[in-house]
Amino acid sequence: MSADTILAQVDVTQYEDPEKFKAFIPKLEKYRQALNDAILPQYSVELPDKVENLTAKQFNPVKYLYSQKLLTPSEFEITDSSAPQLVAKFATGELTAVEVFKAFAKRATIAHQFTNCALEIFTKDGLKRAEYLDDYFKKNGKLIGPLHGVPISLKEQMDFKGRQRHACFVSKIDHICEAHGTNAQILENLGAVFYIRTNQPQTLMHLCSDNNFIGVSRNPFNLSLTPGGSSSGEGALVGFGGSAIGVGTDIGGSIRAPAAYSGCHGLRPTSKRIGLAGSLSAGAGQESVMAVAGPLARTIEDIDYWMKHYINDGKPWEVDQNTLRLPWKEVAAPKASDLTIAVMYDDGIVRTTPPITRGLKETVAKLEKAGVKIVEFKPIRTQLAYDTVNSMYTCDGNDAQRELLAASGEPLCRLTKWSLNYGGGKELTVTQNRKLNMIRDSLRQEYTSFLIDNKIDFILSPTYNNVAPKPKQVYNWSYTSLFNILDFPTLVFQTGIFQDPEIDQWDASYKDYKFRSELEEIECNIYNPKEFVGAPVGLQLSGRRYFDEEVVAAGKTIVDILQVDLTKIK
Amino acid sequence: MSADTILAQVDVTQYEDPEKFKAFIPKLEKYRQALNDAILPQYSVELPDKVENLTAKQFNPVKYLYSQKLLTPSEFEITDSSAPQLVAKFATGELTAVEVFKAFAKRATIAHQFTNCALEIFTKDGLKRAEYLDDYFKKNGKLIGPLHGVPISLKEQMDFKGRQRHACFVSKIDHICEAHGTNAQILENLGAVFYIRTNQPQTLMHLCSDNNFIGVSRNPFNLSLTPGGSSSGEGALVGFGGSAIGVGTDIGGSIRAPAAYSGCHGLRPTSKRIGLAGSLSAGAGQESVMAVAGPLARTIEDIDYWMKHYINDGKPWEVDQNTLRLPWKEVAAPKASDLTIAVMYDDGIVRTTPPITRGLKETVAKLEKAGVKIVEFKPIRTQLAYDTVNSMYTCDGNDAQRELLAASGEPLCRLTKWSLNYGGGKELTVTQNRKLNMIRDSLRQEYTSFLIDNKIDFILSPTYNNVAPKPKQVYNWSYTSLFNILDFPTLVFQTGIFQDPEIDQWDASYKDYKFRSELEEIECNIYNPKEFVGAPVGLQLSGRRYFDEEVVAAGKTIVDILQVDLTKIK
């Protein structure tokens, strides 16, 4: 069966109502116009061609940015600095918040021009905030907090005081937030500068970005590909270098897929370490598999810095009762020879495409050479894990999604249909839901015991069976959602490897390969080497629950071994 | 409506099957015989009268123990020591595990003779374990762990390797555990000596102790009263001094009610700090309100010591994936003048009886005199909290309970009927269940913000509207379950105050009091001053989620101010 045949089975009449939707069309047009008007001339550039044409030729905006020097040397230096480097320079007065802000505002605006990453741009407000911070520093001789002047981007679903927040549900287009949600509040308390809120797919349940507001975002390394989802705009923006640190959310891969696809790093922390109260999703009250928020950035130091200060200085437990009072520990980057890593080459559900297979093998070879002990990881009950987590996503029979969608009657995007029905889409009883929880707990115990008993520190795995897929064509979440159901903290890191159509071809044995499922067949058939040029290879590093600090610290060691520097893609 | 009228509405045919149950009767008789045979002559005493007669005259075994010197001075000294005191003496060789064990075995056996607190006694095995520990100390010159030689009792529902574990479901009478559950395993690793497993009610959902195995336990301060539940046997045993530390569980008050009623202290920690994997209850997979395990003891130092070593040395996250990797912090007992405590005199659901009102007022007066800042706490949406948590308990339509009960067809105990139907007993949809979770989260946020915004450290409240009630007559859980739905760590501490039939009479205004509900009327009508002689008054001290250490530390300060010494009841 093709994907289209499966999608055609969805009863869209439960959700769509073209008549009702008509009333929202002018609002959506106004919304798009406002977004367009927010692109200020001082921050924008002229594109080399129409975006459609650039997309058709797999244009790489990141390379173009550097090769055509779209920024001044000073702007490059600023926007290629890590947040702790910027903050250190604010503290000595070497940099002002305003000059840093302007550089990021320009790079972010260009990112949006190429990738359609933003749902909202408010660089005027950002500038005012930067001016305020400079003024504060002048008056008080000290920084306002550990994120003083750091330009931070937020996924739109998070409440932002005085602004619209719709999470790409058309029915919520008129909702204005009375207060900041947990994340905007904590980050603002710490000194962050906000200026952009980013794109996400309808229902937040695609590893892509389509919606009825502004449509798909594009990948900053190849405009014909998706930046991933659901933190789509964060992936595209941070991958392009348009914000120092971005904040996304992840219930099935929504931080990690965008990070991996779009060429940056991203952390899905253990649940409840980062707050999520004050945000819109259809998952409210759903606790079988928890959504989490977490950072995307271009250095692991940024991720560590953000986590440390968000938790230790932000004290999220004082803002959001559902966060743990669990300080972020200082953990030094381990020596390579102290690490034991289990590698999962294939999760038993969908085999990897050639660039991922190569990326994983080359990475393993470099790690082994550096002294890391590598063992092979045979997936443990991954099909059960995948079936279970998929049932969890839809076990209210999609009631919550239906309510949010049907309220506007908006058309369903292609991948919305996929996600609504993927787990079965049947409403379960409380007893059936509890049984899913018990399966989940037995899986968590089994993976935990396996790691402890075998003295394995981390699991290394693909983020997805492929590199960044084409828009609206990503069906499998098995590699990421495994760590959602396990609730294992998982870092996506860049390997420094990119798809190469000459090298990354299916080998001779592929023509005889027997697909293990329709899903695998659909996914593998999409991969044509010529159509994924230059897509980054990002991998997952997972540790046990609450070992977030250790995962991030090991990520530093690994990225160091691999000599990855995302500011040197020139 | 009377309680009996309400109970008569339960459709017992869904659960009971007298024919099926017949097959279990000989097994239950054998079980009781084995328990009786386990009472060894060297540890037991002759009771002053038949238990029925003692019960009829509200006999106080604790007073009798001390006044009649049922133990030798050395046995008293040992069993009235705290665990850290014992361990210190093991470390110097001043005490051996065997002599300590024998003293506790005797006191525990006497406790059981009076109160029917044990489901299983295995003092022969306990003695062997103590001998092994002495041997270990002799050979290695050091203790095996921080609980070396400490006699610890466990609620029966927790798995214990090689032994039966039925949680008082008759259908599980033949179940033999293949391995220790989390708690037995961790405590054994730390050096504990096990010798007794304690009584609990059918379904574990009464604040009393009735079941078809051995029936009710009795209160060690007044045999005509219940020791509470569901950690009934732990309350009676620890209140009598028969184990150094007991381990109970609590989803609605099941550690705190027994501690308060039976004259000891007890802690309901924040969820997931102490493990519960490897135990039987009908709550598996139910996560809206979490069951927790925690300690009961006669000093706050014991509770602190147990929590610290269980967490920091036991590392429960390595044994049970569902526990937090959150170390136990050292928190010094605060100065009285640094404390701000909000007092809840009435939760708005059921008014307190005279001994509780007096106990609370006298306690507050002493705290204020010592410098504690006291503010009055007006209950926040307590009725909503109570309705919500009760719905959570039964929101699977009692499917899990029904399966466990109907498998033997055992007769329903009086309070089982109450608990099965109290929250409505209707199966909810996943969507309805999620709405309960959202109500819960809004309550948690409201209470948390209230404490933070008003700079209040703790809430002081009754544990129950009355002192220890009569067996099978306890209907209201509103005071305890509030802190289950909030997931606030809550310490029950003894005030040193006991019911006095001369003083603790309803005041003149009571005859004009208009009951706010049937529940309140039923509860208040039970209180006749003459029938609750000498029952202890224990109160609750609650803090914000994950502030367990602060709650325990403040408990030390309070008990110190009140000059409570549970080993001086003579």
mmCIF file of C-alpha atoms in Angstrom, chain B residues 423-564:
data_model
loop_
_atom_site.group_PDB
_atom_site.id
_atom_site.type_symbol
_atom_site.label_atom_id
_atom_site.label_comp_id
_atom_site.label_asym_id
_atom_site.label_seq_id
_atom_site.Cartn_x
_atom_site.Cartn_y
_atom_site.Cartn_z
ATOM 1 C CA GLY B 423 -15.471 8.313 43.901
ATOM 2 C CA GLY B 424 -18.427 7.289 41.834
ATOM 3 C CA GLY B 425 -16.921 4.018 40.741
ATOM 4 C CA LYS B 426 -17.653 4.776 37.091
ATOM 5 C CA GLU B 427 -15.252 3.961 34.328
ATOM 6 C CA LEU B 428 -14.114 7.176 32.691
ATOM 7 C CA THR B 429 -12.896 7.735 29.169
ATOM 8 C CA VAL B 430 -9.287 8.693 28.543
ATOM 9 C CA THR B 431 -10.486 12.212 27.812
ATOM 10 C CA GLN B 432 -12.340 12.438 31.121
ATOM 11 C CA ASN B 433 -9.311 11.117 32.943
ATOM 12 C CA ARG B 434 -7.131 13.758 31.293
ATOM 13 C CA LYS B 435 -9.524 16.437 32.486
ATOM 14 C CA LEU B 436 -9.036 15.204 36.054
ATOM 15 C CA ASN B 437 -5.289 15.528 35.551
ATOM 16 C CA MET B 438 -5.738 19.095 34.378
ATOM 17 C CA ILE B 439 -7.830 19.957 37.443
ATOM 18 C CA ARG B 440 -5.143 18.374 39.608
ATOM 19 C CA ASP B 441 -2.405 20.408 37.943
ATOM 20 C CA SER B 442 -4.316 23.637 38.394
ATOM 21 C CA LEU B 443 -4.746 22.822 42.093
ATOM 22 C CA ARG B 444 -1.050 22.068 42.449
ATOM 23 C CA GLN B 445 -0.155 25.329 40.798
ATOM 24 C CA GLU B 446 -2.576 27.284 42.950
ATOM 25 C CA TYR B 447 -1.298 25.835 46.226
ATOM 26 C CA THR B 448 2.324 26.216 45.122
ATOM 27 C CA SER B 449 1.871 29.831 44.095
ATOM 28 C CA PHE B 450 -0.033 30.570 47.276
ATOM 29 C CA LEU B 451 2.860 29.344 49.414
ATOM 30 C CA ILE B 452 5.492 31.146 47.358
ATOM 31 C CA ASP B 453 3.584 34.393 47.012
ATOM 32 C CA ASN B 454 2.833 34.538 50.731
ATOM 33 C CA LYS B 455 6.267 33.315 51.828
ATOM 34 C CA ILE B 456 4.756 30.410 53.722
ATOM 35 C CA ASP B 457 7.043 27.466 54.364
ATOM 36 C CA PHE B 458 4.591 24.783 55.418
ATOM 37 C CA ILE B 459 0.962 23.926 55.989
ATOM 38 C CA LEU B 460 -0.024 22.461 59.354
ATOM 39 C CA SER B 461 -3.268 20.475 59.356
ATOM 40 C CA PRO B 462 -5.157 17.649 61.027
ATOM 41 C CA THR B 463 -4.387 14.190 59.661
ATOM 42 C CA TYR B 464 -8.029 13.273 59.955
ATOM 43 C CA ASN B 465 -11.053 14.960 61.451
ATOM 44 C CA ASN B 466 -10.864 12.640 64.481
ATOM 45 C CA VAL B 467 -8.329 10.678 66.479
ATOM 46 C CA ALA B 468 -8.059 6.952 65.731
ATOM 47 C CA PRO B 469 -11.571 5.850 64.818
ATOM 48 C CA LYS B 470 -13.300 2.630 65.670
ATOM 49 C CA PRO B 471 -12.557 -0.324 63.397
ATOM 50 C CA LYS B 472 -14.514 -0.335 60.131
ATOM 51 C CA GLN B 473 -15.866 3.148 60.821
ATOM 52 C CA VAL B 474 -13.700 5.634 58.986
ATOM 53 C CA TYR B 475 -15.214 7.310 55.984
ATOM 54 C CA ASN B 476 -13.474 10.589 55.352
ATOM 55 C CA TRP B 477 -10.012 10.948 53.811
ATOM 56 C CA SER B 478 -10.184 14.596 52.882
ATOM 57 C CA TYR B 479 -7.376 15.792 55.145
ATOM 58 C CA THR B 480 -4.817 13.297 53.909
ATOM 59 C CA SER B 481 -5.809 12.843 50.270
ATOM 60 C CA LEU B 482 -5.485 16.593 49.679
ATOM 61 C CA PHE B 483 -1.727 16.148 49.878
ATOM 62 C CA ASN B 484 -1.818 13.097 47.624
ATOM 63 C CA ILE B 485 -3.465 15.004 44.817
ATOM 64 C CA LEU B 486 -1.104 17.927 45.437
ATOM 65 C CA ASP B 487 1.847 15.526 45.744
ATOM 66 C CA PHE B 488 3.162 17.592 48.639
ATOM 67 C CA PRO B 489 5.568 15.781 50.964
ATOM 68 C CA THR B 490 3.787 15.436 54.284
ATOM 69 C CA LEU B 491 5.097 14.441 57.665
ATOM 70 C CA VAL B 492 2.774 13.186 60.353
ATOM 71 C CA PHE B 493 4.259 13.989 63.730
ATOM 72 C CA GLN B 494 3.011 13.229 67.194
ATOM 73 C CA THR B 495 2.064 16.193 69.356
ATOM 74 C CA GLY B 496 2.417 14.391 72.683
ATOM 75 C CA ILE B 497 -1.262 15.103 73.222
ATOM 76 C CA PHE B 498 -3.763 12.283 73.835
ATOM 77 C CA GLN B 499 -7.520 12.218 73.891
ATOM 78 C CA ASP B 500 -8.930 12.900 77.339
ATOM 79 C CA PRO B 501 -12.630 12.092 77.747
ATOM 80 C CA GLU B 502 -13.018 14.711 80.484
ATOM 81 C CA ILE B 503 -11.643 17.552 78.390
ATOM 82 C CA ASP B 504 -12.393 16.561 74.832
ATOM 83 C CA GLN B 505 -16.126 17.026 74.682
ATOM 84 C CA TRP B 506 -18.133 18.821 72.032
ATOM 85 C CA ASP B 507 -18.731 22.352 73.184
ATOM 86 C CA ALA B 508 -22.183 23.819 73.752
ATOM 87 C CA SER B 509 -22.512 25.190 70.231
ATOM 88 C CA TYR B 510 -22.209 21.729 68.691
ATOM 89 C CA LYS B 511 -25.885 20.906 69.170
ATOM 90 C CA ASP B 512 -26.778 23.781 66.857
ATOM 91 C CA TYR B 513 -24.136 22.960 64.280
ATOM 92 C CA LYS B 514 -25.507 22.480 60.788
ATOM 93 C CA PHE B 515 -23.632 19.689 59.035
ATOM 94 C CA ARG B 516 -22.347 20.670 55.614
ATOM 95 C CA SER B 517 -22.800 17.155 54.215
ATOM 96 C CA GLU B 518 -23.914 13.639 55.026
ATOM 97 C CA LEU B 519 -20.277 12.694 55.261
ATOM 98 C CA GLU B 520 -19.651 15.270 57.951
ATOM 99 C CA GLU B 521 -22.704 14.154 59.872
ATOM 100 C CA ILE B 522 -21.706 10.497 59.728
ATOM 101 C CA GLU B 523 -18.167 11.267 60.864
ATOM 102 C CA CYS B 524 -19.146 13.619 63.691
ATOM 103 C CA ASN B 525 -21.836 11.341 65.041
ATOM 104 C CA ILE B 526 -19.236 8.649 65.653
ATOM 105 C CA TYR B 527 -17.354 10.742 68.177
ATOM 106 C CA ASN B 528 -18.356 9.961 71.738
ATOM 107 C CA PRO B 529 -15.629 11.218 74.101
ATOM 108 C CA LYS B 530 -15.794 8.134 76.325
ATOM 109 C CA GLU B 531 -14.937 5.768 73.494
ATOM 110 C CA PHE B 532 -11.621 7.207 72.321
ATOM 111 C CA VAL B 533 -9.659 7.259 75.563
ATOM 112 C CA GLY B 534 -5.950 7.906 75.239
ATOM 113 C CA ALA B 535 -5.869 8.070 71.453
ATOM 114 C CA PRO B 536 -2.828 10.032 70.234
ATOM 115 C CA VAL B 537 -3.112 13.301 68.323
ATOM 116 C CA GLY B 538 -0.831 13.373 65.257
ATOM 117 C CA LEU B 539 -0.811 16.303 62.853
ATOM 118 C CA GLN B 540 0.367 16.854 59.300
ATOM 119 C CA LEU B 541 3.139 19.172 58.171
ATOM 120 C CA SER B 542 3.210 19.631 54.388
ATOM 121 C CA GLY B 543 5.644 21.416 52.112
ATOM 122 C CA ARG B 544 5.937 22.030 48.403
ATOM 123 C CA ARG B 545 6.759 19.191 46.005
ATOM 124 C CA TYR B 546 10.332 17.937 46.428
ATOM 125 C CA PHE B 547 10.780 19.882 49.673
ATOM 126 C CA ASP B 548 10.852 16.597 51.598
ATOM 127 C CA GLU B 549 14.133 17.437 53.308
ATOM 128 C CA GLU B 550 12.807 20.788 54.518
ATOM 129 C CA VAL B 551 9.610 19.177 55.810
ATOM 130 C CA VAL B 552 11.544 16.588 57.795
ATOM 131 C CA ALA B 553 13.987 19.171 59.133
ATOM 132 C CA ALA B 554 11.121 21.412 60.268
ATOM 133 C CA GLY B 555 9.524 18.356 61.838
ATOM 134 C CA LYS B 556 12.583 18.040 64.061
ATOM 135 C CA THR B 557 12.238 21.635 65.171
ATOM 136 C CA ILE B 558 8.540 21.203 65.910
ATOM 137 C CA VAL B 559 8.870 17.937 67.811
ATOM 138 C CA ASP B 560 11.669 19.544 69.763
ATOM 139 C CA ILE B 561 9.499 22.542 70.660
ATOM 140 C CA LEU B 562 6.667 20.200 71.665
ATOM 141 C CA GLN B 563 9.114 18.057 73.670
ATOM 142 C CA VAL B 564 7.675 14.891 72.198
#
